[in-house]
Amino acid sequence: ISSRKGRAPLYDDVKEAVLERAREIIDEKNPELPEEEKSKVAWQVGIGSIKYTMLARDNSKVVVFDLDEALSFDGHAAPYIQYAHARACRILENAGWDHDAATNKAALGELSLDFGDIHPAELALLQQIASLPEEVQRAAEQYRPLLVTNYVYELAKAFNDFYHACPVIHSEEPVRSARLALVDATRQALANGLWLLGIEAPNAM
């Protein structure tokens, strides 16, 4: 592709190719999802993948758009981060976790957030969540949305490490509630970071 030689693709062509592939991936990964929901998620994932690819580069670098890389669920790409958000939502739903009720209980001192002997994966995730304001401030000061894309990617990685290392729903209290609160905080931080990038955070994928 070369814009100087008149071979630049139109945005609509790229968008249609991405949305078509995104829908195929959603059909493969979650065939039980209702058709209307599949179309919505395919749009969120497809458009998110385009935005993320553009923003995850310094503005002084050449942007190379690779369809498979942009739609990867395993790499530095929007779907990987969006899937982490959807996984957090699913954990909370399966646990019957109510964000507002938990917040009120915590404010009244009725919710114990005792991790016991904290696991390294829990600590790493807590530290990553806590660094969100600093990363956003740095991105604003340097005019580099790349810093936010890197942040949400590292947060998704830390969450996946935590998810595989620490049982959540089947833990005993008070660890169960503490870990559910951590999942909820991760969900919110991922949603906030993606929102800053103009990318939607699906609740299911």
Short mmCIF file of C-alpha atoms in Angstrom, two decimals:
data_model
loop_
_atom_site.label_atom_id
_atom_site.label_comp_id
_atom_site.label_asym_id
_atom_site.label_seq_id
_atom_site.Cartn_x
_atom_site.Cartn_y
_atom_site.Cartn_z
CA ILE A 1 0.00 0.00 0.00
CA SER A 2 1.39 3.40 -0.95
CA SER A 3 -0.50 6.69 -0.76
CA ARG A 4 2.12 8.35 -2.99
CA LYS A 5 1.37 5.83 -5.73
CA GLY A 6 -2.38 6.16 -5.33
CA ARG A 7 -2.83 2.76 -3.66
CA ALA A 8 -4.16 4.00 -0.31
CA PRO A 9 -7.14 1.97 0.96
CA LEU A 10 -10.33 3.78 1.90
CA TYR A 11 -11.38 3.77 5.54
CA ASP A 12 -14.71 2.15 4.66
CA ASP A 13 -12.90 -0.78 3.05
CA VAL A 14 -10.70 -1.30 6.10
CA LYS A 15 -13.67 -0.94 8.45
CA GLU A 16 -15.76 -3.49 6.57
CA ALA A 17 -12.90 -6.00 6.51
CA VAL A 18 -12.29 -5.57 10.23
CA LEU A 19 -15.98 -5.84 11.15
CA GLU A 20 -16.40 -8.96 9.03
CA ARG A 21 -13.43 -10.65 10.67
CA ALA A 22 -14.51 -9.48 14.14
CA ARG A 23 -17.94 -11.07 13.62
CA GLU A 24 -16.31 -14.35 12.56
CA ILE A 25 -14.20 -14.35 15.73
CA ILE A 26 -17.20 -13.63 17.97
CA ASP A 27 -19.17 -16.43 16.26
CA GLU A 28 -16.29 -18.81 16.99
CA LYS A 29 -15.66 -17.75 20.58
CA ASN A 30 -19.22 -17.34 21.81
CA PRO A 31 -21.74 -19.07 19.50
CA GLU A 32 -24.40 -18.96 22.25
CA LEU A 33 -24.49 -15.16 22.27
CA PRO A 34 -27.76 -13.76 20.80
CA GLU A 35 -27.43 -12.53 17.21
CA GLU A 36 -28.13 -8.90 18.11
CA GLU A 37 -25.51 -9.02 20.84
CA LYS A 38 -22.99 -10.61 18.45
CA SER A 39 -23.41 -7.72 16.02
CA LYS A 40 -22.98 -5.19 18.81
CA VAL A 41 -19.86 -6.87 20.20
CA ALA A 42 -18.37 -7.30 16.71
CA TRP A 43 -18.77 -3.55 16.19
CA GLN A 44 -17.21 -2.75 19.59
CA VAL A 45 -14.29 -5.10 18.95
CA GLY A 46 -13.77 -4.13 15.31
CA ILE A 47 -13.85 -0.36 15.75
CA GLY A 48 -11.90 -0.68 19.01
CA SER A 49 -9.17 -2.62 17.22
CA ILE A 50 -8.73 0.13 14.63
CA LYS A 51 -8.58 2.88 17.24
CA TYR A 52 -6.21 0.95 19.49
CA THR A 53 -3.79 0.22 16.64
CA MET A 54 -3.66 3.91 15.75
CA LEU A 55 -3.19 5.06 19.36
CA ALA A 56 -0.71 2.39 20.45
CA ARG A 57 2.07 4.03 18.42
CA ASP A 58 4.03 7.21 18.95
CA ASN A 59 2.96 9.86 16.47
CA SER A 60 6.49 9.91 15.08
CA LYS A 61 6.34 6.23 14.11
CA VAL A 62 4.96 4.56 11.01
CA VAL A 63 1.65 2.81 11.68
CA VAL A 64 1.38 -0.67 10.20
CA PHE A 65 -2.12 -2.11 10.33
CA ASP A 66 -2.22 -5.90 10.36
CA LEU A 67 -5.75 -7.29 10.51
CA ASP A 68 -4.88 -10.44 12.48
CA GLU A 69 -2.64 -8.57 14.89
CA ALA A 70 -5.24 -5.84 15.48
CA LEU A 71 -7.91 -8.44 16.30
CA SER A 72 -5.70 -10.65 18.46
CA PHE A 73 -7.11 -11.97 21.74
CA ASP A 74 -3.59 -12.85 22.89
CA GLY A 75 -1.49 -9.78 22.20
CA HIS A 76 -1.11 -6.03 22.48
CA ALA A 77 -4.53 -5.36 20.94
CA ALA A 78 -7.94 -4.03 21.90
CA PRO A 79 -9.74 -7.42 21.91
CA TYR A 80 -7.29 -8.79 24.49
CA ILE A 81 -8.10 -5.89 26.82
CA GLN A 82 -11.82 -5.91 26.07
CA TYR A 83 -11.93 -9.64 26.80
CA ALA A 84 -10.30 -9.07 30.19
CA HIS A 85 -13.07 -6.58 30.97
CA ALA A 86 -15.75 -9.05 29.83
CA ARG A 87 -14.15 -11.80 31.94
CA ALA A 88 -14.22 -9.55 35.02
CA CYS A 89 -17.90 -8.81 34.36
CA ARG A 90 -18.65 -12.53 34.06
CA ILE A 91 -16.89 -13.35 37.33
CA LEU A 92 -18.87 -10.66 39.16
CA GLU A 93 -22.14 -11.79 37.60
CA ASN A 94 -21.53 -15.44 38.49
CA ALA A 95 -20.67 -14.44 42.05
CA GLY A 96 -23.82 -12.33 42.41
CA TRP A 97 -21.66 -9.28 43.18
CA ASP A 98 -23.54 -5.98 43.39
CA HIS A 99 -21.19 -3.01 42.99
CA ASP A 100 -23.46 -0.42 44.64
CA ALA A 101 -24.37 -2.68 47.54
CA ALA A 102 -20.72 -3.58 48.11
CA THR A 103 -19.72 0.09 48.02
CA ASN A 104 -22.36 0.95 50.63
CA LYS A 105 -21.30 -1.93 52.87
CA ALA A 106 -17.66 -0.90 52.61
CA ALA A 107 -18.55 2.69 53.54
CA LEU A 108 -20.39 1.42 56.61
CA GLY A 109 -17.56 -0.90 57.60
CA GLU A 110 -19.71 -3.95 56.94
CA LEU A 111 -17.54 -5.41 54.18
CA SER A 112 -14.23 -7.03 55.02
CA LEU A 113 -11.49 -6.64 52.42
CA ASP A 114 -9.00 -8.91 54.10
CA PHE A 115 -6.74 -10.72 51.62
CA GLY A 116 -5.02 -12.70 54.36
CA ASP A 117 -1.53 -13.63 53.15
CA ILE A 118 -1.63 -11.56 49.98
CA HIS A 119 -0.54 -13.37 46.83
CA PRO A 120 2.09 -11.69 44.58
CA ALA A 121 -0.45 -11.64 41.72
CA GLU A 122 -2.92 -9.77 43.93
CA LEU A 123 -0.30 -7.23 44.94
CA ALA A 124 0.81 -6.70 41.34
CA LEU A 125 -2.80 -6.13 40.26
CA LEU A 126 -3.47 -3.70 43.11
CA GLN A 127 -0.36 -1.72 42.21
CA GLN A 128 -1.33 -1.61 38.54
CA ILE A 129 -4.83 -0.33 39.34
CA ALA A 130 -3.39 2.33 41.65
CA SER A 131 -1.11 3.67 38.92
CA LEU A 132 -3.99 4.71 36.61
CA PRO A 133 -4.15 8.41 37.66
CA GLU A 134 -0.39 8.80 37.28
CA GLU A 135 -0.36 7.21 33.82
CA VAL A 136 -3.26 9.37 32.65
CA GLN A 137 -1.49 12.48 33.93
CA ARG A 138 1.72 11.51 32.14
CA ALA A 139 -0.15 10.83 28.91
CA ALA A 140 -1.82 14.24 29.10
CA GLU A 141 1.40 16.09 29.86
CA GLN A 142 3.29 14.39 27.03
CA TYR A 143 0.38 14.29 24.54
CA ARG A 144 0.95 10.53 24.21
CA PRO A 145 -2.18 8.33 24.27
CA LEU A 146 0.31 5.49 23.78
CA LEU A 147 0.88 5.59 27.53
CA VAL A 148 -2.80 4.82 28.17
CA THR A 149 -2.82 1.97 25.65
CA ASN A 150 0.23 0.49 27.37
CA TYR A 151 -1.43 0.92 30.76
CA VAL A 152 -4.65 -0.94 29.89
CA TYR A 153 -2.62 -3.70 28.23
CA GLU A 154 -0.45 -4.17 31.32
CA LEU A 155 -3.55 -4.07 33.53
CA ALA A 156 -5.21 -6.79 31.43
CA LYS A 157 -2.04 -8.89 31.71
CA ALA A 158 -1.90 -8.42 35.49
CA PHE A 159 -5.57 -9.37 35.75
CA ASN A 160 -5.07 -12.54 33.72
CA ASP A 161 -2.12 -13.51 35.92
CA PHE A 162 -4.28 -12.93 39.01
CA TYR A 163 -7.21 -14.86 37.53
CA HIS A 164 -5.06 -17.93 36.89
CA ALA A 165 -3.22 -17.78 40.22
CA CYS A 166 -6.01 -16.88 42.67
CA PRO A 167 -9.43 -18.56 42.94
CA VAL A 168 -12.13 -15.93 43.37
CA ILE A 169 -15.66 -17.31 43.60
CA HIS A 170 -14.63 -20.51 45.38
CA SER A 171 -12.41 -18.80 47.97
CA GLU A 172 -13.48 -18.70 51.61
CA GLU A 173 -14.56 -15.46 53.25
CA PRO A 174 -13.23 -12.87 53.85
CA VAL A 175 -10.77 -13.54 50.99
CA ARG A 176 -13.65 -14.14 48.57
CA SER A 177 -15.10 -10.66 49.08
CA ALA A 178 -11.66 -9.06 48.94
CA ARG A 179 -10.89 -10.74 45.63
CA LEU A 180 -14.30 -9.89 44.21
CA ALA A 181 -13.70 -6.25 45.14
CA LEU A 182 -10.35 -6.47 43.36
CA VAL A 183 -12.03 -7.88 40.24
CA ASP A 184 -14.60 -5.07 40.40
CA ALA A 185 -11.85 -2.45 40.71
CA THR A 186 -10.05 -4.00 37.74
CA ARG A 187 -13.24 -3.93 35.68
CA GLN A 188 -13.71 -0.25 36.43
CA ALA A 189 -10.08 0.66 35.71
CA LEU A 190 -10.18 -1.19 32.38
CA ALA A 191 -13.44 0.51 31.44
CA ASN A 192 -12.05 3.92 32.39
CA GLY A 193 -8.83 3.39 30.44
CA LEU A 194 -10.64 2.18 27.33
CA TRP A 195 -13.09 5.08 27.59
CA LEU A 196 -10.20 7.54 27.55
CA LEU A 197 -9.12 5.93 24.27
CA GLY A 198 -12.64 6.15 22.82
CA ILE A 199 -12.99 2.35 22.92
CA GLU A 200 -16.03 0.53 24.27
CA ALA A 201 -15.73 -2.13 26.96
CA PRO A 202 -18.13 -5.04 26.24
CA ASN A 203 -19.70 -6.84 29.19
CA ALA A 204 -19.70 -10.13 27.27
CA MET A 205 -17.68 -11.47 24.34
#
